[in-house]
mmCIF file of C-alpha atoms in Angstrom:
data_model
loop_
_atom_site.group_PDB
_atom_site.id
_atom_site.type_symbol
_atom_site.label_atom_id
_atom_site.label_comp_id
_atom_site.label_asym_id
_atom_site.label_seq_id
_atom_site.Cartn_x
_atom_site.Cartn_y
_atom_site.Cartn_z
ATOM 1 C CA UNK A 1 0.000 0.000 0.000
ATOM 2 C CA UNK A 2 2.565 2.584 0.722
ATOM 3 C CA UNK A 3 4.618 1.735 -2.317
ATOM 4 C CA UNK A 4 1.171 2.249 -4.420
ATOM 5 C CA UNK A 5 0.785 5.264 -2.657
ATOM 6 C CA UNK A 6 4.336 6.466 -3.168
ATOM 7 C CA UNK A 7 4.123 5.898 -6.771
ATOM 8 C CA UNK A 8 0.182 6.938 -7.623
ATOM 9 C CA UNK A 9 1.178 10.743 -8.349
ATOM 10 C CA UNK A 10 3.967 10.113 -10.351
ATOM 11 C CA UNK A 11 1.332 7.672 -12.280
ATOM 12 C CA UNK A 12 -1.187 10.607 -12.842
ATOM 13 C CA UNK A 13 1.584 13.327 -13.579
ATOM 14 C CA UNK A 14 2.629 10.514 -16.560
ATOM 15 C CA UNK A 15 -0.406 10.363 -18.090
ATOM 16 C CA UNK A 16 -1.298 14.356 -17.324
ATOM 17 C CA UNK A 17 1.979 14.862 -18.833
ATOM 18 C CA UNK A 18 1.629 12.082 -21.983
ATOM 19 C CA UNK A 19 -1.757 14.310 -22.619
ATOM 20 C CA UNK A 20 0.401 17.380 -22.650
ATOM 21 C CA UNK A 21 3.109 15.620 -25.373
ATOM 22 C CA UNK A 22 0.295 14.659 -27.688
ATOM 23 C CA UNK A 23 -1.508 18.272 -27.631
ATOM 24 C CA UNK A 24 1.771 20.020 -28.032
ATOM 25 C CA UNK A 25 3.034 17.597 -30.633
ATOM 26 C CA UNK A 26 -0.129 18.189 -32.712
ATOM 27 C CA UNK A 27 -0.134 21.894 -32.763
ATOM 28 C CA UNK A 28 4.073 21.570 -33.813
ATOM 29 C CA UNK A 29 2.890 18.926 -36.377
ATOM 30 C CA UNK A 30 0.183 21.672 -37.637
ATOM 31 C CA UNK A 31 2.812 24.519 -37.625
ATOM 32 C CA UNK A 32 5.401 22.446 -39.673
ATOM 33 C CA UNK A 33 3.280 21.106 -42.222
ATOM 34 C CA UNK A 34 1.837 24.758 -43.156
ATOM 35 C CA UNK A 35 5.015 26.966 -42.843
ATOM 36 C CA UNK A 36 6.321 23.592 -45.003
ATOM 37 C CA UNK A 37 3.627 24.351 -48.207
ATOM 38 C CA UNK A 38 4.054 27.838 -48.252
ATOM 39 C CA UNK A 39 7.805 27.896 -48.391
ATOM 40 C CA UNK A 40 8.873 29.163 -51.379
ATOM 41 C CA UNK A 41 10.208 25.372 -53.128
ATOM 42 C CA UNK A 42 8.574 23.668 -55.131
ATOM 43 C CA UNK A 43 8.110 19.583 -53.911
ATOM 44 C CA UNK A 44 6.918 18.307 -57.475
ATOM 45 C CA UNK A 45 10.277 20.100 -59.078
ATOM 46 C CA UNK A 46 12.269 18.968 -56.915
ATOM 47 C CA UNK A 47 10.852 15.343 -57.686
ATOM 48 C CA UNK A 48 10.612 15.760 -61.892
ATOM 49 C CA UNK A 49 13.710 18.033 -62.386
ATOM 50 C CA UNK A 50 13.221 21.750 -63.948
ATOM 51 C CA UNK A 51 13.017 20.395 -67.504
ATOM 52 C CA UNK A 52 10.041 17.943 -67.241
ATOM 53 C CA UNK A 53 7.255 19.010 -69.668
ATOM 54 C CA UNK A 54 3.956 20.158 -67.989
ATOM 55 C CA UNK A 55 2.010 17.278 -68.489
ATOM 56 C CA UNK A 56 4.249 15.402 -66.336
ATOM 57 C CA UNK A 57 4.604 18.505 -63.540
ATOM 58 C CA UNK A 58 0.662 18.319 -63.392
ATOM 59 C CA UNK A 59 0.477 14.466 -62.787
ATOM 60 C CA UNK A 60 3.472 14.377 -60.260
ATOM 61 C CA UNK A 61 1.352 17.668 -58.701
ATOM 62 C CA UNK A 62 -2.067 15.686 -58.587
ATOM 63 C CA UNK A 63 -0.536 12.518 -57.539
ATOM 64 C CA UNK A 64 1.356 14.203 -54.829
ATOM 65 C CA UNK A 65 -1.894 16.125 -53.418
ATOM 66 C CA UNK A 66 -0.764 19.344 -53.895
ATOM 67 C CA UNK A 67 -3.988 20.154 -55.861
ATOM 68 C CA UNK A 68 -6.041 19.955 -52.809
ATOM 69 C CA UNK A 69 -6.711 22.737 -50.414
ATOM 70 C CA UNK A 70 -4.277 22.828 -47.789
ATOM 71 C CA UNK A 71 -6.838 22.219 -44.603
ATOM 72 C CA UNK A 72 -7.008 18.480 -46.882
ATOM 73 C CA UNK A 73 -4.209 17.941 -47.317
ATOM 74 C CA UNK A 74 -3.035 18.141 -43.444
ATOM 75 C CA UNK A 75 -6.160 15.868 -42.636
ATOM 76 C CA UNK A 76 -4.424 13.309 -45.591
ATOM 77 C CA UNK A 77 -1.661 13.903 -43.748
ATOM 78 C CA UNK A 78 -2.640 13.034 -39.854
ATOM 79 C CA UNK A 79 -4.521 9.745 -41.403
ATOM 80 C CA UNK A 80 -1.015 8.917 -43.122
ATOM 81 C CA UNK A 81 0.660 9.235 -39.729
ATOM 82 C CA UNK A 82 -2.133 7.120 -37.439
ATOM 83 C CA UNK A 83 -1.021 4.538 -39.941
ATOM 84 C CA UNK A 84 2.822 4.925 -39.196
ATOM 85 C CA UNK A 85 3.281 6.484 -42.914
ATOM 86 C CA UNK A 86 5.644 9.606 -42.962
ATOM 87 C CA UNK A 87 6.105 9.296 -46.568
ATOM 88 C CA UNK A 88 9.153 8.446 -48.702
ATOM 89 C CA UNK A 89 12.476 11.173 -48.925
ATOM 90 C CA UNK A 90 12.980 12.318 -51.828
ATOM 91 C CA UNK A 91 16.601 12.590 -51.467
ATOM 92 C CA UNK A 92 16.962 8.138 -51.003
ATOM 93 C CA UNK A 93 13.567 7.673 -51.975
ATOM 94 C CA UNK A 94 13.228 5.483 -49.112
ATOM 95 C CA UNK A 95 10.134 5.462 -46.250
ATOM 96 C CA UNK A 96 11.278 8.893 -43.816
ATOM 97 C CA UNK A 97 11.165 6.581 -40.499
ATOM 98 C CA UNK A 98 13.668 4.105 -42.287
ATOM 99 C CA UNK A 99 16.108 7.420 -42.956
ATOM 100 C CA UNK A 100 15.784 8.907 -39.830
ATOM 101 C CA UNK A 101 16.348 5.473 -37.939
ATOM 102 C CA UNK A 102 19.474 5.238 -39.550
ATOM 103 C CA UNK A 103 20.953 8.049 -39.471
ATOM 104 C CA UNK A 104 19.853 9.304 -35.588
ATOM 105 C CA UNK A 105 22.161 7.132 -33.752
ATOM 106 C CA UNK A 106 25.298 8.743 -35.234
ATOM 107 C CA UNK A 107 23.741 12.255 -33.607
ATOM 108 C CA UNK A 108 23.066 10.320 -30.473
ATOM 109 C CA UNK A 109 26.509 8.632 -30.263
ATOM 110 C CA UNK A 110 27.474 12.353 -31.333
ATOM 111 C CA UNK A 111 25.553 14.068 -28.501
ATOM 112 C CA UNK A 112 26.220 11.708 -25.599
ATOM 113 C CA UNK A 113 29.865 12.219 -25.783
ATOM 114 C CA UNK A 114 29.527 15.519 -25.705
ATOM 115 C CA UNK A 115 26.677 16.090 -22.590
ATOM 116 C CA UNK A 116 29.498 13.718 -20.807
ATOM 117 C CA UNK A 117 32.351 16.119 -22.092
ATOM 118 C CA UNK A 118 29.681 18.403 -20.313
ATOM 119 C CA UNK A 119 29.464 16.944 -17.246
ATOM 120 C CA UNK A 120 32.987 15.961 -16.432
ATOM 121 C CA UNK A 121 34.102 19.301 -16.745
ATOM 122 C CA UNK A 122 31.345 21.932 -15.999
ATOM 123 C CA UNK A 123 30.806 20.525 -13.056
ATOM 124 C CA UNK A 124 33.813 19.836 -10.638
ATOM 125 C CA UNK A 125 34.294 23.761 -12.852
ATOM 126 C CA UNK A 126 31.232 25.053 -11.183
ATOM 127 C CA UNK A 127 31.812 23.638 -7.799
ATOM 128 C CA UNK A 128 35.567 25.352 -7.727
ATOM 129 C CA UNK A 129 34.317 28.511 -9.080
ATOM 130 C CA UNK A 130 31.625 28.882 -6.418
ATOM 131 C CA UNK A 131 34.158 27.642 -3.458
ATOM 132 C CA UNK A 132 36.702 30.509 -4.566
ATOM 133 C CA UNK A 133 34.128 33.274 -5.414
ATOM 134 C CA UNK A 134 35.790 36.689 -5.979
ATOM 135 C CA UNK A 135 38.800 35.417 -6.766
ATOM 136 C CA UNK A 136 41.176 35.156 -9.490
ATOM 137 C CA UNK A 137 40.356 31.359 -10.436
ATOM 138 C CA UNK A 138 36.557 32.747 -10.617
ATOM 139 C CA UNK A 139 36.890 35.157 -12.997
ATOM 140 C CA UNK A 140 39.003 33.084 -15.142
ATOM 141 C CA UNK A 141 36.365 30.085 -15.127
ATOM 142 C CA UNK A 142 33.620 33.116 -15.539
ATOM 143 C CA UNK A 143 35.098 33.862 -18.453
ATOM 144 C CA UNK A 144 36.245 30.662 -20.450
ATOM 145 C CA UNK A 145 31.773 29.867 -19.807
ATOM 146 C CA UNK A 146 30.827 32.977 -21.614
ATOM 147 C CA UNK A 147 33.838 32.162 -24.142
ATOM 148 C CA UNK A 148 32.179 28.786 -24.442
ATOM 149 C CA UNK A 149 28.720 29.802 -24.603
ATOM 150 C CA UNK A 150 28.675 32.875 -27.262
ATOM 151 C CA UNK A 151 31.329 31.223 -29.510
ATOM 152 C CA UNK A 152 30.054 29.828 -33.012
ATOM 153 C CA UNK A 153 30.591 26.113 -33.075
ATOM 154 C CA UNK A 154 30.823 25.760 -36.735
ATOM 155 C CA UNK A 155 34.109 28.485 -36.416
ATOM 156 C CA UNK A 156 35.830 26.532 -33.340
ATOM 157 C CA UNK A 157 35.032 23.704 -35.567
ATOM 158 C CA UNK A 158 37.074 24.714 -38.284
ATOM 159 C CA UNK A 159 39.592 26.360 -36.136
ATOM 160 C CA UNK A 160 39.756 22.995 -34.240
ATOM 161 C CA UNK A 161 40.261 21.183 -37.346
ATOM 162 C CA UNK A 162 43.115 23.276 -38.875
ATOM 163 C CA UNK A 163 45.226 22.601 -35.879
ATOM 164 C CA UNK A 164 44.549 19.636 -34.515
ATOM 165 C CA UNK A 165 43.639 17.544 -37.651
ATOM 166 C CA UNK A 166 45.792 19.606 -40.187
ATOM 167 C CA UNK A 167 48.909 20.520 -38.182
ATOM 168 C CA UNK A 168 48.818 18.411 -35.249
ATOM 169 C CA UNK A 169 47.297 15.198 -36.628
ATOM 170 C CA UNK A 170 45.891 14.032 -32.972
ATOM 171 C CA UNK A 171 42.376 13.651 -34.010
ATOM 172 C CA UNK A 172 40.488 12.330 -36.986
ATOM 173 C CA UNK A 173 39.207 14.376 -40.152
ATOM 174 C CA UNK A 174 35.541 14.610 -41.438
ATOM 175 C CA UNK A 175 33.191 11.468 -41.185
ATOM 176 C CA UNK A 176 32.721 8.773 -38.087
ATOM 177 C CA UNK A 177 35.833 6.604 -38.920
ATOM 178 C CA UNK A 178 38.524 6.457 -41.308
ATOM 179 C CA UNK A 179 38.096 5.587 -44.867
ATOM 180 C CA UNK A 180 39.801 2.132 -44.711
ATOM 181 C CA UNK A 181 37.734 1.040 -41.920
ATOM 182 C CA UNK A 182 34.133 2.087 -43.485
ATOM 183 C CA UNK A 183 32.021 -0.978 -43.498
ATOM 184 C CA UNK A 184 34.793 -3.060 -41.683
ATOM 185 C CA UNK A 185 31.617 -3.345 -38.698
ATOM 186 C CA UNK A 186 28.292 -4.401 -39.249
ATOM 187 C CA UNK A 187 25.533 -1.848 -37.809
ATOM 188 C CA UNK A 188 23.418 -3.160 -34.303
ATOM 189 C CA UNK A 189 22.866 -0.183 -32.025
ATOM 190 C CA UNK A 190 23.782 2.465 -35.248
ATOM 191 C CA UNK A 191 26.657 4.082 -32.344
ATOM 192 C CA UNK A 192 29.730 3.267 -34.232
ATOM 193 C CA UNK A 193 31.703 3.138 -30.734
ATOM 194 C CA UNK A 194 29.597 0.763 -29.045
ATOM 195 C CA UNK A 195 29.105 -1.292 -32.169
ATOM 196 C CA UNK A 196 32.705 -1.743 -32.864
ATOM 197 C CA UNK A 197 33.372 -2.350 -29.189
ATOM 198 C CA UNK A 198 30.547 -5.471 -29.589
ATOM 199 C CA UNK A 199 32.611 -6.707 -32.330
ATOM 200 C CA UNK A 200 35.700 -6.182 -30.569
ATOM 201 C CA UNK A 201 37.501 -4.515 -33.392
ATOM 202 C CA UNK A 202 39.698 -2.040 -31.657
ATOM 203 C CA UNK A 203 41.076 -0.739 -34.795
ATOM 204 C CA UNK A 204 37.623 0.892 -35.890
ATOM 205 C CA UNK A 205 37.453 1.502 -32.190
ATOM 206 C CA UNK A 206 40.192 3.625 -31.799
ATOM 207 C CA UNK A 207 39.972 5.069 -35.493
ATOM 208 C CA UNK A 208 36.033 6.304 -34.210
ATOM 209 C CA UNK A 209 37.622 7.724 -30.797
ATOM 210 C CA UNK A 210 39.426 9.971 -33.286
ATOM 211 C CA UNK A 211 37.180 11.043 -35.181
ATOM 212 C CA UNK A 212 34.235 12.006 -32.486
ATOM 213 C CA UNK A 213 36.741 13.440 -29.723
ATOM 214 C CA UNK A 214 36.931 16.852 -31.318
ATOM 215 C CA UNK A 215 32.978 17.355 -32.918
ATOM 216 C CA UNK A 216 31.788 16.115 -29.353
ATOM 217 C CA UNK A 217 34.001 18.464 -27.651
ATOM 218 C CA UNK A 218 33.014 21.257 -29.840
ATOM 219 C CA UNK A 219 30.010 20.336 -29.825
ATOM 220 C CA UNK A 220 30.026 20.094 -25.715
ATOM 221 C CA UNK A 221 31.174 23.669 -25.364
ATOM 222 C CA UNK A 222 27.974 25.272 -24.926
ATOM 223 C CA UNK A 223 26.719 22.432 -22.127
ATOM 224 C CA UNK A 224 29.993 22.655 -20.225
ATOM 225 C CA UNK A 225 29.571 26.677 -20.038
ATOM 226 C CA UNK A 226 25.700 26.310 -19.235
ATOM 227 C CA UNK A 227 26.383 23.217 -16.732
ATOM 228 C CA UNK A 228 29.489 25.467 -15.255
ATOM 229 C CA UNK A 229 27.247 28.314 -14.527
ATOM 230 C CA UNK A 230 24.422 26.630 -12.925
ATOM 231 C CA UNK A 231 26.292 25.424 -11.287
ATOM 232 C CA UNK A 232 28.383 27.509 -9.590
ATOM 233 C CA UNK A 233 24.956 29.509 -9.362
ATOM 234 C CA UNK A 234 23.257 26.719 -7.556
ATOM 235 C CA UNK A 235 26.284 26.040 -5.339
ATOM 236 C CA UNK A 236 26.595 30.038 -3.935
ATOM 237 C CA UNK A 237 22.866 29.347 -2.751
ATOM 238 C CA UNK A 238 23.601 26.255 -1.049
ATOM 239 C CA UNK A 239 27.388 27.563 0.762
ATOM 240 C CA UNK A 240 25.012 30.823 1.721
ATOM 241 C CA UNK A 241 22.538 28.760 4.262
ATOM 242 C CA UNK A 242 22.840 28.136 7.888
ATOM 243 C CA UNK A 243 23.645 23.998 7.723
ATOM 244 C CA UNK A 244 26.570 25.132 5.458
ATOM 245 C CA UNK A 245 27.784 27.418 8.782
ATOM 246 C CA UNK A 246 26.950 24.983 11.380
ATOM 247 C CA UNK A 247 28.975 22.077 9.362
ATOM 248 C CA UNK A 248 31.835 24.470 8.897
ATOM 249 C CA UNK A 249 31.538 25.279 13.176
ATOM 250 C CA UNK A 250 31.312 21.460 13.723
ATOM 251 C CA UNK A 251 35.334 20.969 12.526
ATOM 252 C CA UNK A 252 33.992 18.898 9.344
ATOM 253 C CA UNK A 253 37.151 18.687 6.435
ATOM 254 C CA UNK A 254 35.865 21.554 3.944
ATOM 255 C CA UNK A 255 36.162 18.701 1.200
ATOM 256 C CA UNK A 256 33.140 16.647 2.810
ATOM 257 C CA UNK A 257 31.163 19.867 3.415
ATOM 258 C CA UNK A 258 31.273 20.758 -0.458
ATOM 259 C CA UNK A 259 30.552 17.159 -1.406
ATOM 260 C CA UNK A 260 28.490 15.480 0.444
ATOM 261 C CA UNK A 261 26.385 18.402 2.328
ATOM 262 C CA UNK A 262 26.406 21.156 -0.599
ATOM 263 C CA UNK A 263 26.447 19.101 -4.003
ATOM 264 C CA UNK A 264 24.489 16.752 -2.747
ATOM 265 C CA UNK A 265 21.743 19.391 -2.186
ATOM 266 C CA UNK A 266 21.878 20.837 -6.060
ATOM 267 C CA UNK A 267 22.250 17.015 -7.452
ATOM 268 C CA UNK A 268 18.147 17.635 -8.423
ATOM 269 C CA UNK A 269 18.092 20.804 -9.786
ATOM 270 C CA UNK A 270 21.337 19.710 -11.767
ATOM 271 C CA UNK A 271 19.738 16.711 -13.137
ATOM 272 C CA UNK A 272 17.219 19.386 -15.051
ATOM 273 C CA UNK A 273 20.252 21.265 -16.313
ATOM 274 C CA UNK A 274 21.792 18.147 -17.709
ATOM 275 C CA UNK A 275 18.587 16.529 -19.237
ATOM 276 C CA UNK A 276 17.740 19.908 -21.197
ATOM 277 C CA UNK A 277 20.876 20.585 -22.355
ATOM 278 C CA UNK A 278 21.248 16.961 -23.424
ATOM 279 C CA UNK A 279 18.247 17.678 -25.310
ATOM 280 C CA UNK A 280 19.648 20.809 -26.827
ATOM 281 C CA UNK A 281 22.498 18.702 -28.158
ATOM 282 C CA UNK A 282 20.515 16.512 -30.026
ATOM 283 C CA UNK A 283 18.649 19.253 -31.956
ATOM 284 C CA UNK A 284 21.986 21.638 -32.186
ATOM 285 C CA UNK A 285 24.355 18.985 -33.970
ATOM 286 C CA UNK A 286 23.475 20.320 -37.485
ATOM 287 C CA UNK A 287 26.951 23.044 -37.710
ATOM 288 C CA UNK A 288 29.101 20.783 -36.097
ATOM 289 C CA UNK A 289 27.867 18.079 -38.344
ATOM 290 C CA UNK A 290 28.024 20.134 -41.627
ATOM 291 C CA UNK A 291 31.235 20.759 -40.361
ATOM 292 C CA UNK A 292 33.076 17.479 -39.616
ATOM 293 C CA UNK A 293 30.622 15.627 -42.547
ATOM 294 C CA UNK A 294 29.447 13.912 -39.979
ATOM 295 C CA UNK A 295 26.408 11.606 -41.301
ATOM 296 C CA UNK A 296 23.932 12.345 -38.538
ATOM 297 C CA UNK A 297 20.235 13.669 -38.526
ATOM 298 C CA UNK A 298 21.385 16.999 -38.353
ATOM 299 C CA UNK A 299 23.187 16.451 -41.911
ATOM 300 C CA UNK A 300 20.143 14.834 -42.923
ATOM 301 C CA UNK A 301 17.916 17.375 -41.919
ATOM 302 C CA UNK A 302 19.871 19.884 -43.798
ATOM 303 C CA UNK A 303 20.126 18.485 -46.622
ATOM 304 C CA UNK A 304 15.705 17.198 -46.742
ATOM 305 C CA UNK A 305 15.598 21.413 -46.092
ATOM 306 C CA UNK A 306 17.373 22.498 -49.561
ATOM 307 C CA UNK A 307 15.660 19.938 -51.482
ATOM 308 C CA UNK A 308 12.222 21.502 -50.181
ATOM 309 C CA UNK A 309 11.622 17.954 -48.751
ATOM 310 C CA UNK A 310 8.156 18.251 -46.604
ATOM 311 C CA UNK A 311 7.933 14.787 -45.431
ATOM 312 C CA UNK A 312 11.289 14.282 -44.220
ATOM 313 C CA UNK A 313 11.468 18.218 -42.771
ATOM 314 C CA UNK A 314 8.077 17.701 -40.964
ATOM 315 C CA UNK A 315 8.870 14.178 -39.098
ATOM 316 C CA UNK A 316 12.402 15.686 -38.452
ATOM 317 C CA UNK A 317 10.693 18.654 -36.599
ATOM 318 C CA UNK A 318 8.383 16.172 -35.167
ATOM 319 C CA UNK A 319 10.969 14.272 -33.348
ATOM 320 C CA UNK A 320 12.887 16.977 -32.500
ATOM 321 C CA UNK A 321 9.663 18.472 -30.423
ATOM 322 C CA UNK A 322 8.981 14.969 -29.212
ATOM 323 C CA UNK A 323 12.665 14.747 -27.846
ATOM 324 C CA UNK A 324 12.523 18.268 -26.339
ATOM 325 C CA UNK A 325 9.141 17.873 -24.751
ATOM 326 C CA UNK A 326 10.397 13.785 -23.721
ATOM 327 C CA UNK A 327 12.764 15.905 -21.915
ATOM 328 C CA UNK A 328 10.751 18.283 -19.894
ATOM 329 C CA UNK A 329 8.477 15.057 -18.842
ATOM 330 C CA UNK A 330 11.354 12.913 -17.470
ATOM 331 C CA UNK A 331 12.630 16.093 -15.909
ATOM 332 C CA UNK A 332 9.490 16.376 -14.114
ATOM 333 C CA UNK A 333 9.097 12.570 -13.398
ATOM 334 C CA UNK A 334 12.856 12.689 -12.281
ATOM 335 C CA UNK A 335 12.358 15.511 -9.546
ATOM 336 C CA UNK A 336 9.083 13.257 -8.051
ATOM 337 C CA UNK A 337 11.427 10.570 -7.762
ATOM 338 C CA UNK A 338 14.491 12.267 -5.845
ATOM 339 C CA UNK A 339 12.680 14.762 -4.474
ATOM 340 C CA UNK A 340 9.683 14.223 -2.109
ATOM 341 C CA UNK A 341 9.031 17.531 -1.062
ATOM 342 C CA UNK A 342 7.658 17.668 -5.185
ATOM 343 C CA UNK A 343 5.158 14.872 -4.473
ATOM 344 C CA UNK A 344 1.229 15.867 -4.551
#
């Protein structure tokens, strides 16, 4: 009884919050596809070529729907996607859901590397910043975040790859692995790291090390600065309240006062920083993938956007809502589960 009790609003705030995802998704979904048939490129061209004859342009236009207000054509649409059909890309020509499951992984392997770039360094950053406030240290963490944060990523991507691919050779080029290795492991989780790892081929191992160590860095820049100043924000609250004093007065070693009685009070609001900027990383590879050719859903996205697309645009916006709003509702699940005092 008291584990059904401990568990019932977390149950309701699921489903209130599942309600929320589907209403939200909808109204993204209905954005999208409109702002997506009034855009200024033409679908059917795009299809033919510019020197079809018009016969041809008017089939490919009726068979494609286009002929049809545009109130029908979303309604066409939404009974397409009950059914799981997103369409076919034009650019492979294949069904959307098949492109975007293959190609996703490479921007999750991308992104994950990166958000732990983000944590392993903003962090113990944050803490020391906040310890030595005012001081020299501080200011010089202060500002290597704000360098972080308001520096383009697809410049410190090319700056990063003139010296450290060009000059230095310590990191890989463009692409996921080096050419002589492409193909060498067969695809089960889509994460080239993990999936060479499973095969226990430490040569495409090590070659894919290389090659994501400086994108996911990059990449990582703008979640270590956001991590860093949360939280060093978060940790001047906590050093600032009265248990902080009283351990101090009690003799206890100022490491285990940081640690275990300060951090350990922020750990909550920290996990919302990292899930949300985790998020961010997934929707913000496309530079740093232009950049490094790196063959992720970012790329992909990119490239469905120039060739005017609309399926593959609209189910790549989808999922991008559906992972930022995914986000927000494991936050909030997340804080009912380590945090009590958020329990209804």
């Amino acid at each position: 009884m008291f584990t059904f009790q401990l568990f019932r609003p977390k149950v309701k705030s699921f489903f209130g919050g599942l309600s929320s995802v589907a209403i939200t998704l909808l109204g993204l979904l209905a954005l999208t596809f409109f702002i997506g048939r009034v855009m200024p490129i033409d679908p059917v061209l795009s299809v033919i070529g510019p020197d079809a004859d018009n016969s041809t342009y008017e089939q490919v236009y009726q068979e494609m729907g286009l002929d049809k207000p545009i109130y029908v054509q979303y309604l066409y649409y939404l009974n397409d996607l009950a059914h799981g059909d997103f369409g076919n890309a034009l650019l492979t020509g294949r069904p959307v859901i098949e492109d975007i499951a293959r190609v996703f992984p490479a921007t999750l392997e991308l992104a994950t590397v990166a958000i732990i770039f983000g944590i392993v360094i903003g962090i113990p950053l944050g803490v020391y910043a906040a310890v030595n406030k005012g001081r020299v240290i501080d200011h010089i963490i202060r500002v290597i975040s704000l360098f972080g944060y308001s520096t383009p990523v697809f410049w410190v991507g090319m700056i990063g790859l003139i010296i450290f691919y060009a000059w230095l050779n310590v990191v890989g080029g463009s692409g996921r692995v080096d050419l002589a290795y492409d193909g060498f492991v067969d695809p089960v989780t889509g994460m080239l790291l993990i999936d060479s790892a499973l095969a226990k081929d430490w040569d495409v191992f090590q070659s894919a090390v290389k090659h994501i160590i400086l994108p996911a860095f990059i990449l990582g820049l703008n979640a270590v600065s956001f991590i860093t100043r949360m939280t060093r924000s978060f940790m001047l609250e906590q050093l600032s309240q009265e248990y902080i004093l009283t351990a101090q007065v009690k003799g206890l070693p100022k490491h285990v006062v940081i640690w275990r009685h300060a951090f350990r009070n922020i750990l909550v609001q920290l996990l919302t920083i990292i899930t949300l900027s985790y998020g961010s990383l997934l929707e913000g590879a496309v530079l740093i993938e232009t950049v490094f050719a790196w063959p992720g859903f970012g790329q992909y996205l990119t490239s469905s956007l120039l060739l005017g697309d609309m399926n593959a645009v609209v189910a790549s916006v989808l999922l991008i809502g559906l992972i930022f709003i995914s986000m927000n509702l494991l936050t909030d699940l997340l804080y009912q589960v380590f945090d009590p005092r958020t329990r209804k």
